[in-house]
CSV table of C-alpha atoms in Angstrom, one decimal:
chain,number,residue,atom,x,y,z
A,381,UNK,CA,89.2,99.5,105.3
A,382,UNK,CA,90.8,96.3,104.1
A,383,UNK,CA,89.8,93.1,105.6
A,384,UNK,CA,92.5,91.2,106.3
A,385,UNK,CA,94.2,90.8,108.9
A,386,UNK,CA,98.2,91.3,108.8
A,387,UNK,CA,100.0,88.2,109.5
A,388,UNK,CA,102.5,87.6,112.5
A,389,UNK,CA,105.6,89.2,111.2
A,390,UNK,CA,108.8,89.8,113.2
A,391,UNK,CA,110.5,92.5,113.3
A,392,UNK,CA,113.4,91.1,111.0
A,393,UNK,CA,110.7,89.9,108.3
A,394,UNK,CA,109.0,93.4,108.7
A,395,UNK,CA,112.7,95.1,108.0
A,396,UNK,CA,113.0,92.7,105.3
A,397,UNK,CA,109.7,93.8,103.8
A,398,UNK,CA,110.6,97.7,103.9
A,399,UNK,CA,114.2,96.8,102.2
A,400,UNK,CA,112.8,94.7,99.6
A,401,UNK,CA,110.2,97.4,99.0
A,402,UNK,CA,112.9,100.4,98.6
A,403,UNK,CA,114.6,98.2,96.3
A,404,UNK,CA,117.3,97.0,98.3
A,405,UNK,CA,119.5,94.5,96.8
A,406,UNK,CA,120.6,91.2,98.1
A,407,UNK,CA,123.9,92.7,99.2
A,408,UNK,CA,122.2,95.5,100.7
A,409,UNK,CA,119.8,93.6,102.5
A,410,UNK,CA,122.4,90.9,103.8
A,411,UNK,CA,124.6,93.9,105.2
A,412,UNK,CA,121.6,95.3,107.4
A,413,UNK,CA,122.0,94.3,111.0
A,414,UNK,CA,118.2,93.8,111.6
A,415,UNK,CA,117.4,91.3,109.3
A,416,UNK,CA,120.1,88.8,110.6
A,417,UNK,CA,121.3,87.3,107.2
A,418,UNK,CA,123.8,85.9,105.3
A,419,UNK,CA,123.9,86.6,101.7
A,420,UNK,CA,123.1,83.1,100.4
A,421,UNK,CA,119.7,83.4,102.6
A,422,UNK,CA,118.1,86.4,101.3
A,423,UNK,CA,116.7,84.6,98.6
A,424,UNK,CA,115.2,82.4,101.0
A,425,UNK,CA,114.1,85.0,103.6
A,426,UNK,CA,112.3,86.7,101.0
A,427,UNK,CA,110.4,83.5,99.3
A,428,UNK,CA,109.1,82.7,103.2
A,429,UNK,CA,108.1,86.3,103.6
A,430,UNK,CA,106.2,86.2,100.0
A,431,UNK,CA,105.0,83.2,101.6
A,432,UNK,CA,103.5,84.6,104.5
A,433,UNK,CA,102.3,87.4,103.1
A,434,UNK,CA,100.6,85.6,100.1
A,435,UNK,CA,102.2,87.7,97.5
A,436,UNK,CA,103.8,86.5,94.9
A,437,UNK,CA,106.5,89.1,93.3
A,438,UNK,CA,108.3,91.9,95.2
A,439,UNK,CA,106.6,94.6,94.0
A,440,UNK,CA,103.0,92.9,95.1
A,441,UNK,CA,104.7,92.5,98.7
A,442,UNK,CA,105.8,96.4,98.4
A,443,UNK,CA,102.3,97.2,97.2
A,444,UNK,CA,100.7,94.9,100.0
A,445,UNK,CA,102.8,96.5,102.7
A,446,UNK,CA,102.1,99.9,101.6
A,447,UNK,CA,98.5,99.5,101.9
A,448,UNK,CA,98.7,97.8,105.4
A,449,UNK,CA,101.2,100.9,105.7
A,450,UNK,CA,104.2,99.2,106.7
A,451,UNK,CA,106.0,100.8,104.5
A,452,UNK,CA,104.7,104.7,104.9
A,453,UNK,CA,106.8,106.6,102.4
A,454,UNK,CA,109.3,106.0,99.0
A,455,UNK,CA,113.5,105.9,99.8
A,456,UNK,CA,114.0,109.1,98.4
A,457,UNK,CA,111.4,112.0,97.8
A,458,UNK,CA,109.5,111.8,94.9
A,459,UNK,CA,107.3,115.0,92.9
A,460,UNK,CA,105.1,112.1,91.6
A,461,UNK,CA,103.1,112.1,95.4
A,462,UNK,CA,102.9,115.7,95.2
A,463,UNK,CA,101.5,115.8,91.4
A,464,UNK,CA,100.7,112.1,90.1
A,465,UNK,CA,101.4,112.2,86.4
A,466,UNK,CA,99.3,111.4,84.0
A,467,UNK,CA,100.5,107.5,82.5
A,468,UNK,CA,99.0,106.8,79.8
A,469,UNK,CA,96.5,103.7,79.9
A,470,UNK,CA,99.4,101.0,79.1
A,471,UNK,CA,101.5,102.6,81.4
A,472,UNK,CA,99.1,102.4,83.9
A,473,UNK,CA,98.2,98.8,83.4
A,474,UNK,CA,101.8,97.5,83.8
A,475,UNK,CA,102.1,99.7,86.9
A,476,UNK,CA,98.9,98.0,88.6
A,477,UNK,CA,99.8,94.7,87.4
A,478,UNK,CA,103.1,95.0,89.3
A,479,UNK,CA,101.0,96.0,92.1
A,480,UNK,CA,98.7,92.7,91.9
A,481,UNK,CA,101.4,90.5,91.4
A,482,UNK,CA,101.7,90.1,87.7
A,483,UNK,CA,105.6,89.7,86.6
A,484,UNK,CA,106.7,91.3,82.8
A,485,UNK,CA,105.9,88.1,81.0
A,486,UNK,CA,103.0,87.4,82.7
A,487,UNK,CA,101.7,91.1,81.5
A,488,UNK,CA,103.0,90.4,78.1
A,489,UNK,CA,100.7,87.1,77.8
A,490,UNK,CA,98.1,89.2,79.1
A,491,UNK,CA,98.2,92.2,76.7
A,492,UNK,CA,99.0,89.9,73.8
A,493,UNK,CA,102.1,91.6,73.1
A,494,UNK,CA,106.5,90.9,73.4
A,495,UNK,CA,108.2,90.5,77.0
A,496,UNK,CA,110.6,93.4,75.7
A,497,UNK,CA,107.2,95.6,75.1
A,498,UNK,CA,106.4,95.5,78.3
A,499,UNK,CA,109.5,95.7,79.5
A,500,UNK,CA,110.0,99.4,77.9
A,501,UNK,CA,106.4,100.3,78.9
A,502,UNK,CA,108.3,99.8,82.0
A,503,UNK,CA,111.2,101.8,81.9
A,504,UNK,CA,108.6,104.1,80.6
A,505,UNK,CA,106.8,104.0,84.3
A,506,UNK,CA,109.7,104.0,86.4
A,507,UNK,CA,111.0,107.6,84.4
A,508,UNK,CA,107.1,108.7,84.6
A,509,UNK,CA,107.2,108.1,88.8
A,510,UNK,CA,111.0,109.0,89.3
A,511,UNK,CA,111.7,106.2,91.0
A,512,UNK,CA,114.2,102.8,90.2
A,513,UNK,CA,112.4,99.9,90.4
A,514,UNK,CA,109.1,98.5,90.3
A,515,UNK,CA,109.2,97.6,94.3
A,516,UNK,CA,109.2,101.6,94.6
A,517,UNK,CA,107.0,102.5,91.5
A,518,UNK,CA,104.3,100.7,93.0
A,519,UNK,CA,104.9,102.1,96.7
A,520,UNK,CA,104.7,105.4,95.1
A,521,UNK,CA,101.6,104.2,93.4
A,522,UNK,CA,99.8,103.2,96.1
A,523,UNK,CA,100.9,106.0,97.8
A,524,UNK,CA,99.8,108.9,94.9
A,525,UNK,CA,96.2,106.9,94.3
A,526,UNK,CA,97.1,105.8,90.8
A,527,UNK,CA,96.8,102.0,92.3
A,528,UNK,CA,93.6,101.2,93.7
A,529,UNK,CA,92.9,98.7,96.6
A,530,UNK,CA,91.6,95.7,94.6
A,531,UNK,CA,94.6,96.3,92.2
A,532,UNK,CA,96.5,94.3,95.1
A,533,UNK,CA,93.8,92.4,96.2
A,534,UNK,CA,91.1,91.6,94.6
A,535,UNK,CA,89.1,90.9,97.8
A,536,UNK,CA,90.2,94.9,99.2
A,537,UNK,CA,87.6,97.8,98.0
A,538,UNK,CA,88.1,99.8,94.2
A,539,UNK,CA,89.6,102.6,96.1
A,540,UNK,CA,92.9,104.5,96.8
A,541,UNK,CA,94.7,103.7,99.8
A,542,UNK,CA,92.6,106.3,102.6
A,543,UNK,CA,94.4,109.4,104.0
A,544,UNK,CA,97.6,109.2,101.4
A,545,UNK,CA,97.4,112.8,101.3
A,546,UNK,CA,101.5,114.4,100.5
A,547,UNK,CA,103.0,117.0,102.4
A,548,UNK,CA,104.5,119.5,100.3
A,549,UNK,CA,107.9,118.0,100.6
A,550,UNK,CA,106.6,114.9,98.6
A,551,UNK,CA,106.9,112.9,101.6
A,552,UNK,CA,103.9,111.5,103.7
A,553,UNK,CA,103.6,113.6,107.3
A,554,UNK,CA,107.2,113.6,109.3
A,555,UNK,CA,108.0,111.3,111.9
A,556,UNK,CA,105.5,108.5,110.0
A,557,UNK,CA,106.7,105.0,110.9
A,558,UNK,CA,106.1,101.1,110.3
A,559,UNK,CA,104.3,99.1,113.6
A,560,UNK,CA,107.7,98.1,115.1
A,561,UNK,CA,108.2,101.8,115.4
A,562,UNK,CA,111.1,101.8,113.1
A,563,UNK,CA,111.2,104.6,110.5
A,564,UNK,CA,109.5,103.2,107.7
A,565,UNK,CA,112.5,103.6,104.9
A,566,UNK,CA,115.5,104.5,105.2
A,567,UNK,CA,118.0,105.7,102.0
A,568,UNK,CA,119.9,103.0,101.0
């Protein structure tokens, strides 16, 4: 169970969340009729909803919003939920450091190594998960139990996410949705 609560979200920021989490871009996001944009305010939009949320990078709000399933399932299907592959242990640590947070040069000072290291370790995660972008690897991370709980909080339990269980499809149970009863991603 994960102690916090979720903050008062509406259902624009909560669209926003499940956009920014299936890698939406800024055109993308600004063209959907439920966020109620313009283009020069996603930035903004999205810096209030890190805000809120208290995360601090995009992929930490996807990975947040995943575990406090508000977003439920990856854009497109994904064969990493039905078999998570085995990253190896750099791999691994970039993809959970996305999950907590950490941007490429932040992981780069951590491991002691170049930004351009860690940015092919990531390339190297996003082929691994079959996904696009970091916002999705770690969704699909969360989702596949290869990032644990206190990897996006350090205050939440060292645990996968509880009843993440794939269909055979790849997908998470049909018909799963966010709280505002919209589906949870849509393709983009």
């Amino acid at each position: 169970m994960i102690p916090d609560p979720i903050p008062e979200l509406t259902d624009a920021q909560r669209r926003l969340i499940v956009l920014v989490a299936g890698g939406a871009t800024f055109t993308q996001i600004a063209a959907d009729p439920a966020t109620w944009l313009q283009p020069a305010g996603v930035r903004d939009a999205i810096d209030a909803v890190l805000a809120a949320t208290g995360t601090r990078t995009p992929a930490h709000l996807a990975a947040w919003a995943t575990a406090l399933r508000i977003v439920t399932e990856p854009v497109r299907p994904c064969g990493a939920l039905i078999a998570p592959p085995a990253l190896a242990r750099r791999h691994q640590q970039v993809l959970r450091g996305w999950a907590g947070g950490m941007t490429d040069h932040d992981l780069a000072a951590d491991f002691g190594i170049a930004s351009t290291t860690v940015r092919s370790y990531g390339k190297a995660v996003l082929a691994g998960l079959g996904v696009g972008c970091a916002s999705q690897a770690v969704v699909v991370g969360v989702l596949a139990g290869l990032v644990l709980l206190s990897d996006i909080d350090s205050d939440w339990p060292a645990q996968p996410l509880a009843g993440t269980v794939p269909s055979a499809s790849g997908r998470p149970p049909a018909g799963r949705t966010d709280p505002a009863g919209a589906p949870a991603l849509v393709q983009l």
